[in-house]
């Protein structure tokens, strides 16, 4: 079975994807409303695992879950099928930052129990704070570059 997966070359595809609608990629550090930025370049990016997950899900919908596991790997599969046969790089938005636009969009937090927008009093004062907050989005039309290795 392992002989099926032997290969003697790797093919690299360079991909440029364009956002067709605003996209939020959450940041693990800082404010929850910020987009994820690379710690060295300070440019927004999408992690390779997220890109791979989207491709895997799409492939499974076109084919079968089992076929997707053969290509993308599975921790539940036999030893020969555990590793992914496809690799992705992180997606970097607009290396030329003059075409990179970040939108700040207002949002309102809804209480899931009451299905209403609540408010709270700031501790130690009589100031009532609402639940409005803002989130950063990569603007529609922004391009992202990444690579796929087969």
Tab-separated table of N, CA and C in Angstrom:
chain	number	residue	atom	x	y	z
A	1	UNK	N	0.818	-1.194	0.000
A	1	UNK	CA	0.000	0.000	0.000
A	1	UNK	C	0.861	1.256	0.000
A	2	UNK	N	1.973	1.241	0.707
A	2	UNK	CA	2.840	2.420	0.791
A	2	UNK	C	3.449	2.779	-0.553
A	3	UNK	N	3.593	1.804	-1.464
A	3	UNK	CA	4.172	2.083	-2.778
A	3	UNK	C	3.315	3.032	-3.607
A	4	UNK	N	2.032	3.079	-3.345
A	4	UNK	CA	1.130	3.968	-4.072
A	4	UNK	C	1.538	5.429	-3.873
A	5	UNK	N	2.082	5.745	-2.713
A	5	UNK	CA	2.358	7.125	-2.370
A	5	UNK	C	3.803	7.547	-2.617
A	6	UNK	N	4.583	6.729	-3.284
A	6	UNK	CA	5.957	7.130	-3.610
A	6	UNK	C	5.915	8.128	-4.751
A	7	UNK	N	6.806	9.074	-4.690
A	7	UNK	CA	6.884	10.057	-5.762
A	7	UNK	C	8.327	10.491	-5.939
A	8	UNK	N	8.619	11.014	-7.129
A	8	UNK	CA	9.992	11.418	-7.421
A	8	UNK	C	10.116	12.903	-7.745
A	9	UNK	N	9.024	13.633	-7.637
A	9	UNK	CA	9.091	15.077	-7.831
A	9	UNK	C	7.971	15.761	-7.063
A	10	UNK	N	8.168	17.034	-6.836
A	10	UNK	CA	7.174	17.857	-6.156
A	10	UNK	C	6.812	19.001	-7.096
A	11	UNK	N	5.526	19.246	-7.236
A	11	UNK	CA	5.052	20.328	-8.078
A	11	UNK	C	4.611	21.475	-7.176
A	12	UNK	N	5.065	22.682	-7.498
A	12	UNK	CA	4.707	23.855	-6.704
A	12	UNK	C	3.772	24.747	-7.531
A	13	UNK	N	2.656	25.117	-6.930
A	13	UNK	CA	1.711	26.042	-7.553
A	13	UNK	C	1.704	27.325	-6.740
A	14	UNK	N	1.916	28.445	-7.406
A	14	UNK	CA	1.791	29.741	-6.755
A	14	UNK	C	0.378	30.240	-7.008
A	15	UNK	N	-0.307	30.591	-5.941
A	15	UNK	CA	-1.718	30.965	-6.022
A	15	UNK	C	-1.899	32.396	-5.535
A	16	UNK	N	-2.692	33.152	-6.271
A	16	UNK	CA	-3.142	34.463	-5.820
A	16	UNK	C	-4.654	34.386	-5.705
A	17	UNK	N	-5.158	34.557	-4.502
A	17	UNK	CA	-6.598	34.515	-4.246
A	17	UNK	C	-7.075	35.920	-3.897
A	18	UNK	N	-8.291	36.237	-4.297
A	18	UNK	CA	-8.854	37.555	-4.022
A	18	UNK	C	-10.093	37.420	-3.154
A	19	UNK	N	-10.188	38.236	-2.126
A	19	UNK	CA	-11.369	38.242	-1.259
A	19	UNK	C	-12.557	38.772	-2.047
A	20	UNK	N	-13.634	38.008	-2.087
A	20	UNK	CA	-14.837	38.474	-2.770
A	20	UNK	C	-15.777	39.189	-1.811
A	21	UNK	N	-15.472	39.091	-0.530
A	21	UNK	CA	-16.226	39.798	0.505
A	21	UNK	C	-15.283	40.061	1.672
A	22	UNK	N	-15.632	40.947	2.568
A	22	UNK	CA	-14.744	41.216	3.706
A	22	UNK	C	-14.438	39.935	4.486
A	23	UNK	N	-13.199	39.821	4.960
A	23	UNK	CA	-12.734	38.608	5.627
A	23	UNK	C	-12.084	38.959	6.951
A	24	UNK	N	-12.519	38.277	8.011
A	24	UNK	CA	-11.904	38.467	9.324
A	24	UNK	C	-11.119	37.221	9.686
A	25	UNK	N	-9.848	37.382	9.969
A	25	UNK	CA	-8.996	36.298	10.446
A	25	UNK	C	-8.566	36.700	11.837
A	26	UNK	N	-9.115	36.048	12.839
A	26	UNK	CA	-8.902	36.442	14.223
A	26	UNK	C	-7.469	36.364	14.687
A	27	UNK	N	-7.128	37.253	15.570
A	27	UNK	CA	-5.795	37.317	16.147
A	27	UNK	C	-5.783	36.605	17.484
A	28	UNK	N	-4.713	35.851	17.733
A	28	UNK	CA	-4.586	35.145	19.009
A	28	UNK	C	-4.094	36.080	20.111
A	29	UNK	N	-3.470	37.170	19.723
A	29	UNK	CA	-2.943	38.118	20.711
A	29	UNK	C	-3.656	39.448	20.551
A	30	UNK	N	-3.666	40.200	21.594
A	30	UNK	CA	-4.276	41.526	21.515
A	30	UNK	C	-5.785	41.461	21.510
A	31	UNK	N	-6.401	42.480	20.940
A	31	UNK	CA	-7.848	42.609	20.885
A	31	UNK	C	-8.454	41.536	19.994
A	32	UNK	N	-9.560	40.950	20.418
A	32	UNK	CA	-10.229	39.898	19.651
A	32	UNK	C	-10.755	40.417	18.319
A	33	UNK	N	-10.916	41.724	18.177
A	33	UNK	CA	-11.433	42.294	16.942
A	33	UNK	C	-10.384	42.571	15.896
A	34	UNK	N	-9.111	42.362	16.224
A	34	UNK	CA	-8.035	42.643	15.278
A	34	UNK	C	-7.814	41.459	14.341
A	35	UNK	N	-7.295	41.754	13.124
A	35	UNK	CA	-6.934	40.688	12.207
A	35	UNK	C	-5.552	40.162	12.578
A	36	UNK	N	-5.272	38.946	12.182
A	36	UNK	CA	-3.998	38.297	12.470
A	36	UNK	C	-2.897	38.912	11.606
A	37	UNK	N	-1.845	39.412	12.230
A	37	UNK	CA	-0.718	39.992	11.493
A	37	UNK	C	0.558	39.233	11.820
A	38	UNK	N	1.420	39.150	10.822
A	38	UNK	CA	2.687	38.450	10.997
A	38	UNK	C	3.548	39.216	12.001
A	39	UNK	N	4.143	38.535	12.981
A	39	UNK	CA	4.894	39.234	14.033
A	39	UNK	C	6.145	39.958	13.538
A	40	UNK	N	6.729	39.523	12.417
A	40	UNK	CA	7.938	40.168	11.910
A	40	UNK	C	7.643	41.224	10.857
A	41	UNK	N	6.729	40.900	9.925
A	41	UNK	CA	6.444	41.800	8.804
A	41	UNK	C	5.341	42.796	9.103
A	42	UNK	N	4.529	42.518	10.119
A	42	UNK	CA	3.387	43.351	10.480
A	42	UNK	C	2.388	43.472	9.323
A	43	UNK	N	2.251	42.391	8.540
A	43	UNK	CA	1.311	42.333	7.418
A	43	UNK	C	0.293	41.240	7.731
A	44	UNK	N	-0.994	41.489	7.485
A	44	UNK	CA	-1.998	40.458	7.736
A	44	UNK	C	-1.707	39.188	6.932
A	45	UNK	N	-1.997	38.032	7.547
A	45	UNK	CA	-1.805	36.767	6.855
A	45	UNK	C	-2.816	35.740	7.335
A	46	UNK	N	-2.954	34.676	6.560
A	46	UNK	CA	-3.820	33.562	6.923
A	46	UNK	C	-2.931	32.345	7.103
A	47	UNK	N	-3.078	31.652	8.211
A	47	UNK	CA	-2.232	30.506	8.494
A	47	UNK	C	-2.486	29.367	7.509
A	48	UNK	N	-1.413	28.641	7.199
A	48	UNK	CA	-1.477	27.539	6.246
A	48	UNK	C	-2.527	26.502	6.653
A	49	UNK	N	-2.664	26.247	7.944
A	49	UNK	CA	-3.644	25.256	8.418
A	49	UNK	C	-5.071	25.664	8.054
A	50	UNK	N	-5.368	26.959	8.103
A	50	UNK	CA	-6.696	27.443	7.723
A	50	UNK	C	-6.964	27.274	6.242
A	51	UNK	N	-5.959	27.570	5.424
A	51	UNK	CA	-6.090	27.404	3.968
A	51	UNK	C	-6.270	25.928	3.645
A	52	UNK	N	-5.456	25.065	4.264
A	52	UNK	CA	-5.549	23.627	4.029
A	52	UNK	C	-6.917	23.094	4.433
A	53	UNK	N	-7.460	23.586	5.539
A	53	UNK	CA	-8.777	23.150	5.994
A	53	UNK	C	-9.878	23.480	5.004
A	54	UNK	N	-9.794	24.655	4.403
A	54	UNK	CA	-10.786	25.054	3.404
A	54	UNK	C	-10.686	24.149	2.179
A	55	UNK	N	-9.462	23.902	1.705
A	55	UNK	CA	-9.265	23.030	0.551
A	55	UNK	C	-9.729	21.603	0.855
A	56	UNK	N	-9.405	21.113	2.041
A	56	UNK	CA	-9.797	19.751	2.417
A	56	UNK	C	-11.318	19.604	2.419
A	57	UNK	N	-12.013	20.567	3.029
A	57	UNK	CA	-13.474	20.519	3.094
A	57	UNK	C	-14.093	20.567	1.698
A	58	UNK	N	-13.576	21.439	0.848
A	58	UNK	CA	-14.090	21.552	-0.520
A	58	UNK	C	-13.855	20.247	-1.285
A	59	UNK	N	-12.649	19.681	-1.149
A	59	UNK	CA	-12.318	18.431	-1.835
A	59	UNK	C	-13.233	17.298	-1.357
A	60	UNK	N	-13.491	17.232	-0.053
A	60	UNK	CA	-14.367	16.194	0.492
A	60	UNK	C	-15.793	16.341	-0.028
A	61	UNK	N	-16.239	17.560	-0.253
A	61	UNK	CA	-17.593	17.773	-0.794
A	61	UNK	C	-17.681	17.337	-2.251
A	62	UNK	N	-16.600	17.548	-3.008
A	62	UNK	CA	-16.593	17.143	-4.420
A	62	UNK	C	-16.433	15.634	-4.577
A	63	UNK	N	-15.674	15.031	-3.694
A	63	UNK	CA	-15.375	13.606	-3.780
A	63	UNK	C	-15.985	12.917	-2.563
A	64	UNK	N	-15.170	12.313	-1.741
A	64	UNK	CA	-15.659	11.695	-0.505
A	64	UNK	C	-14.695	12.040	0.621
A	65	UNK	N	-15.150	11.820	1.842
A	65	UNK	CA	-14.295	12.052	3.006
A	65	UNK	C	-13.066	11.140	2.950
A	66	UNK	N	-13.275	9.902	2.503
A	66	UNK	CA	-12.177	8.940	2.411
A	66	UNK	C	-11.125	9.392	1.392
A	67	UNK	N	-11.564	9.919	0.268
A	67	UNK	CA	-10.633	10.425	-0.745
A	67	UNK	C	-9.857	11.630	-0.207
A	68	UNK	N	-10.545	12.477	0.540
A	68	UNK	CA	-9.878	13.636	1.145
A	68	UNK	C	-8.825	13.181	2.143
A	69	UNK	N	-9.106	12.128	2.900
A	69	UNK	CA	-8.136	11.611	3.860
A	69	UNK	C	-6.905	11.043	3.163
A	70	UNK	N	-7.082	10.449	1.982
A	70	UNK	CA	-5.934	9.935	1.234
A	70	UNK	C	-5.003	11.051	0.808
A	71	UNK	N	-5.576	12.180	0.396
A	71	UNK	CA	-4.766	13.305	-0.077
A	71	UNK	C	-4.264	14.173	1.072
A	72	UNK	N	-5.135	14.488	2.028
A	72	UNK	CA	-4.789	15.413	3.111
A	72	UNK	C	-4.315	14.731	4.387
A	73	UNK	N	-4.445	13.403	4.459
A	73	UNK	CA	-4.001	12.665	5.629
A	73	UNK	C	-5.066	12.606	6.707
A	74	UNK	N	-4.853	11.703	7.665
A	74	UNK	CA	-5.782	11.547	8.773
A	74	UNK	C	-5.069	10.882	9.932
A	75	UNK	N	-5.285	11.367	11.128
A	75	UNK	CA	-4.674	10.747	12.304
A	75	UNK	C	-5.315	9.399	12.625
A	76	UNK	N	-6.474	9.123	12.049
A	76	UNK	CA	-7.165	7.856	12.291
A	76	UNK	C	-6.794	6.776	11.277
A	77	UNK	N	-6.158	7.161	10.176
A	77	UNK	CA	-5.866	6.226	9.096
A	77	UNK	C	-4.692	5.319	9.437
A	78	UNK	N	-4.533	4.282	8.618
A	78	UNK	CA	-3.372	3.406	8.783
A	78	UNK	C	-2.104	4.207	8.523
A	79	UNK	N	-0.988	3.678	8.918
A	79	UNK	CA	0.292	4.398	8.887
A	79	UNK	C	0.593	5.016	7.519
A	80	UNK	N	0.296	4.323	6.427
A	80	UNK	CA	0.618	4.802	5.085
A	80	UNK	C	-0.181	6.044	4.688
A	81	UNK	N	-1.333	6.261	5.300
A	81	UNK	CA	-2.211	7.373	4.903
A	81	UNK	C	-2.263	8.503	5.921
A	82	UNK	N	-1.407	8.478	6.919
A	82	UNK	CA	-1.481	9.493	7.967
A	82	UNK	C	-0.995	10.855	7.506
A	83	UNK	N	0.070	10.904	6.739
A	83	UNK	CA	0.638	12.182	6.331
A	83	UNK	C	-0.089	12.758	5.128
A	84	UNK	N	-0.148	14.064	5.097
A	84	UNK	CA	-0.744	14.757	3.971
A	84	UNK	C	0.178	14.660	2.766
A	85	UNK	N	-0.411	14.520	1.585
A	85	UNK	CA	0.351	14.495	0.327
A	85	UNK	C	0.404	15.886	-0.291
A	86	UNK	N	-0.194	16.838	0.384
A	86	UNK	CA	-0.277	18.197	-0.130
A	86	UNK	C	0.128	19.152	0.995
A	87	UNK	N	0.890	20.172	0.654
A	87	UNK	CA	1.358	21.155	1.642
A	87	UNK	C	0.967	22.555	1.187
A	88	UNK	N	0.707	23.407	2.157
A	88	UNK	CA	0.348	24.794	1.890
A	88	UNK	C	1.293	25.718	2.641
A	89	UNK	N	1.507	26.902	2.107
A	89	UNK	CA	2.242	27.931	2.834
A	89	UNK	C	1.228	28.900	3.420
A	90	UNK	N	1.669	29.731	4.347
A	90	UNK	CA	0.800	30.792	4.849
A	90	UNK	C	0.408	31.706	3.695
A	91	UNK	N	-0.775	32.256	3.773
A	91	UNK	CA	-1.222	33.227	2.774
A	91	UNK	C	-0.940	34.627	3.281
A	92	UNK	N	-0.199	35.393	2.491
A	92	UNK	CA	0.170	36.754	2.883
A	92	UNK	C	-0.639	37.731	2.042
A	93	UNK	N	-1.290	38.659	2.715
A	93	UNK	CA	-2.101	39.656	2.022
A	93	UNK	C	-1.221	40.791	1.536
A	94	UNK	N	-1.294	41.061	0.263
A	94	UNK	CA	-0.672	42.241	-0.359
A	94	UNK	C	0.714	42.562	0.157
A	95	UNK	N	1.709	41.937	-0.433
A	95	UNK	CA	3.074	42.309	-0.078
A	95	UNK	C	3.303	43.788	-0.380
A	96	UNK	N	2.594	44.311	-1.410
A	96	UNK	CA	2.637	45.758	-1.655
A	96	UNK	C	1.492	46.385	-0.860
A	97	UNK	N	1.827	46.912	0.289
A	97	UNK	CA	0.810	47.357	1.254
A	97	UNK	C	-0.014	48.553	0.785
A	98	UNK	N	0.334	49.152	-0.334
A	98	UNK	CA	-0.486	50.273	-0.818
A	98	UNK	C	-1.858	49.799	-1.289
A	99	UNK	N	-2.004	48.500	-1.606
A	99	UNK	CA	-3.288	47.957	-2.025
A	99	UNK	C	-3.972	47.145	-0.919
A	100	UNK	N	-3.498	47.283	0.300
A	100	UNK	CA	-4.064	46.560	1.429
A	100	UNK	C	-4.999	47.487	2.199
A	101	UNK	N	-6.245	47.087	2.305
A	101	UNK	CA	-7.222	47.903	3.019
A	101	UNK	C	-7.826	47.097	4.157
A	102	UNK	N	-7.848	47.698	5.331
A	102	UNK	CA	-8.474	47.102	6.509
A	102	UNK	C	-9.710	47.933	6.829
A	103	UNK	N	-10.842	47.257	6.957
A	103	UNK	CA	-12.089	47.933	7.305
A	103	UNK	C	-12.371	47.726	8.791
A	104	UNK	N	-12.863	48.747	9.422
A	104	UNK	CA	-13.284	48.657	10.818
A	104	UNK	C	-14.805	48.694	10.812
A	105	UNK	N	-15.425	47.611	11.249
A	105	UNK	CA	-16.882	47.491	11.196
A	105	UNK	C	-17.459	47.378	12.604
A	106	UNK	N	-18.508	48.131	12.874
A	106	UNK	CA	-19.136	48.062	14.204
A	106	UNK	C	-19.951	46.784	14.354
A	107	UNK	N	-19.970	46.263	15.559
A	107	UNK	CA	-20.737	45.071	15.894
A	107	UNK	C	-21.421	45.291	17.238
A	108	UNK	N	-22.435	44.487	17.504
A	108	UNK	CA	-23.155	44.548	18.770
A	108	UNK	C	-23.211	43.142	19.351
A	109	UNK	N	-22.877	43.036	20.634
A	109	UNK	CA	-22.921	41.733	21.310
A	109	UNK	C	-24.350	41.461	21.761
A	110	UNK	N	-24.852	40.271	21.429
A	110	UNK	CA	-26.208	39.880	21.810
A	110	UNK	C	-26.119	38.811	22.903
A	111	UNK	N	-26.891	38.987	23.959
A	111	UNK	CA	-26.949	38.006	25.036
A	111	UNK	C	-27.708	36.779	24.531
A	112	UNK	N	-27.075	35.598	24.517
A	112	UNK	CA	-27.743	34.407	23.971
A	112	UNK	C	-28.954	33.947	24.784
A	113	UNK	N	-28.996	34.286	26.067
A	113	UNK	CA	-30.127	33.871	26.903
A	113	UNK	C	-31.362	34.715	26.644
A	114	UNK	N	-31.156	36.023	26.524
A	114	UNK	CA	-32.298	36.925	26.363
A	114	UNK	C	-32.514	37.349	24.915
A	115	UNK	N	-31.537	37.082	24.037
A	115	UNK	CA	-31.579	37.492	22.630
A	115	UNK	C	-31.732	39.003	22.500
A	116	UNK	N	-31.156	39.726	23.460
A	116	UNK	CA	-31.230	41.183	23.442
A	116	UNK	C	-29.833	41.757	23.630
A	117	UNK	N	-29.691	42.990	23.210
A	117	UNK	CA	-28.436	43.714	23.419
A	117	UNK	C	-28.471	44.267	24.829
A	118	UNK	N	-27.569	43.814	25.655
A	118	UNK	CA	-27.577	44.237	27.042
A	118	UNK	C	-26.626	45.387	27.292
A	119	UNK	N	-26.565	45.798	28.500
A	119	UNK	CA	-25.609	46.825	28.908
A	119	UNK	C	-25.160	46.486	30.324
A	120	UNK	N	-24.063	47.093	30.707
A	120	UNK	CA	-23.554	46.830	32.051
A	120	UNK	C	-23.019	48.124	32.639
A	121	UNK	N	-22.939	48.159	33.954
A	121	UNK	CA	-22.407	49.333	34.635
A	121	UNK	C	-20.921	49.132	34.865
A	122	UNK	N	-20.139	50.151	34.544
A	122	UNK	CA	-18.705	50.092	34.772
A	122	UNK	C	-18.474	50.141	36.267
A	123	UNK	N	-17.715	49.149	36.768
A	123	UNK	CA	-17.507	49.015	38.202
A	123	UNK	C	-16.909	50.289	38.804
A	124	UNK	N	-17.481	50.745	39.885
A	124	UNK	CA	-16.985	51.917	40.593
A	124	UNK	C	-17.486	53.238	40.035
A	125	UNK	N	-18.464	53.186	39.127
A	125	UNK	CA	-18.999	54.439	38.572
A	125	UNK	C	-20.479	54.256	38.255
A	126	UNK	N	-21.092	55.339	37.832
A	126	UNK	CA	-22.487	55.272	37.412
A	126	UNK	C	-22.602	55.232	35.891
A	127	UNK	N	-21.485	54.968	35.222
A	127	UNK	CA	-21.469	54.959	33.755
A	127	UNK	C	-21.993	53.612	33.257
A	128	UNK	N	-22.970	53.675	32.360
A	128	UNK	CA	-23.515	52.457	31.772
A	128	UNK	C	-22.843	52.257	30.417
A	129	UNK	N	-22.212	51.095	30.256
A	129	UNK	CA	-21.520	50.772	29.007
A	129	UNK	C	-22.370	49.810	28.192
A	130	UNK	N	-22.473	50.061	26.909
A	130	UNK	CA	-23.204	49.170	26.009
A	130	UNK	C	-22.318	48.022	25.575
A	131	UNK	N	-22.790	47.247	24.644
A	131	UNK	CA	-22.027	46.098	24.177
A	131	UNK	C	-21.631	46.250	22.716
A	132	UNK	N	-21.464	47.466	22.269
A	132	UNK	CA	-21.007	47.736	20.913
A	132	UNK	C	-19.490	47.595	20.885
A	133	UNK	N	-18.972	46.979	19.825
A	133	UNK	CA	-17.535	46.846	19.647
A	133	UNK	C	-17.226	46.891	18.160
A	134	UNK	N	-15.972	46.993	17.801
A	134	UNK	CA	-15.557	47.048	16.400
A	134	UNK	C	-14.656	45.871	16.074
A	135	UNK	N	-14.719	45.428	14.812
A	135	UNK	CA	-13.862	44.344	14.332
A	135	UNK	C	-13.173	44.779	13.053
A	136	UNK	N	-11.930	44.322	12.888
A	136	UNK	CA	-11.177	44.603	11.667
A	136	UNK	C	-11.433	43.505	10.642
A	137	UNK	N	-11.571	43.917	9.395
A	137	UNK	CA	-11.778	42.996	8.281
A	137	UNK	C	-10.822	43.361	7.153
A	138	UNK	N	-10.334	42.343	6.452
A	138	UNK	CA	-9.598	42.560	5.210
A	138	UNK	C	-10.660	42.923	4.174
A	139	UNK	N	-10.469	43.999	3.431
A	139	UNK	CA	-11.477	44.487	2.507
A	139	UNK	C	-11.649	43.564	1.303
A	140	UNK	N	-12.863	43.523	0.766
A	140	UNK	CA	-13.126	42.796	-0.475
A	140	UNK	C	-12.225	43.368	-1.564
A	141	UNK	N	-11.716	42.494	-2.418
A	141	UNK	CA	-10.821	42.913	-3.485
A	141	UNK	C	-9.348	42.795	-3.124
A	142	UNK	N	-9.043	42.550	-1.845
A	142	UNK	CA	-7.661	42.390	-1.412
A	142	UNK	C	-7.150	41.026	-1.843
A	143	UNK	N	-5.905	40.980	-2.294
A	143	UNK	CA	-5.325	39.727	-2.780
A	143	UNK	C	-4.387	39.118	-1.754
A	144	UNK	N	-4.336	37.774	-1.776
A	144	UNK	CA	-3.478	37.009	-0.881
A	144	UNK	C	-2.676	36.027	-1.730
A	145	UNK	N	-1.380	35.913	-1.446
A	145	UNK	CA	-0.512	34.967	-2.164
A	145	UNK	C	-0.132	33.821	-1.247
A	146	UNK	N	-0.192	32.597	-1.783
A	146	UNK	CA	0.287	31.417	-1.060
A	146	UNK	C	0.712	30.371	-2.074
A	147	UNK	N	1.342	29.309	-1.612
A	147	UNK	CA	1.798	28.240	-2.493
A	147	UNK	C	1.239	26.909	-2.033
A	148	UNK	N	1.054	26.014	-3.011
A	148	UNK	CA	0.604	24.642	-2.760
A	148	UNK	C	1.680	23.725	-3.335
A	149	UNK	N	2.089	22.735	-2.550
A	149	UNK	CA	3.069	21.746	-2.998
A	149	UNK	C	2.400	20.390	-3.084
A	150	UNK	N	2.454	19.776	-4.260
A	150	UNK	CA	1.893	18.432	-4.478
A	150	UNK	C	3.023	17.465	-4.773
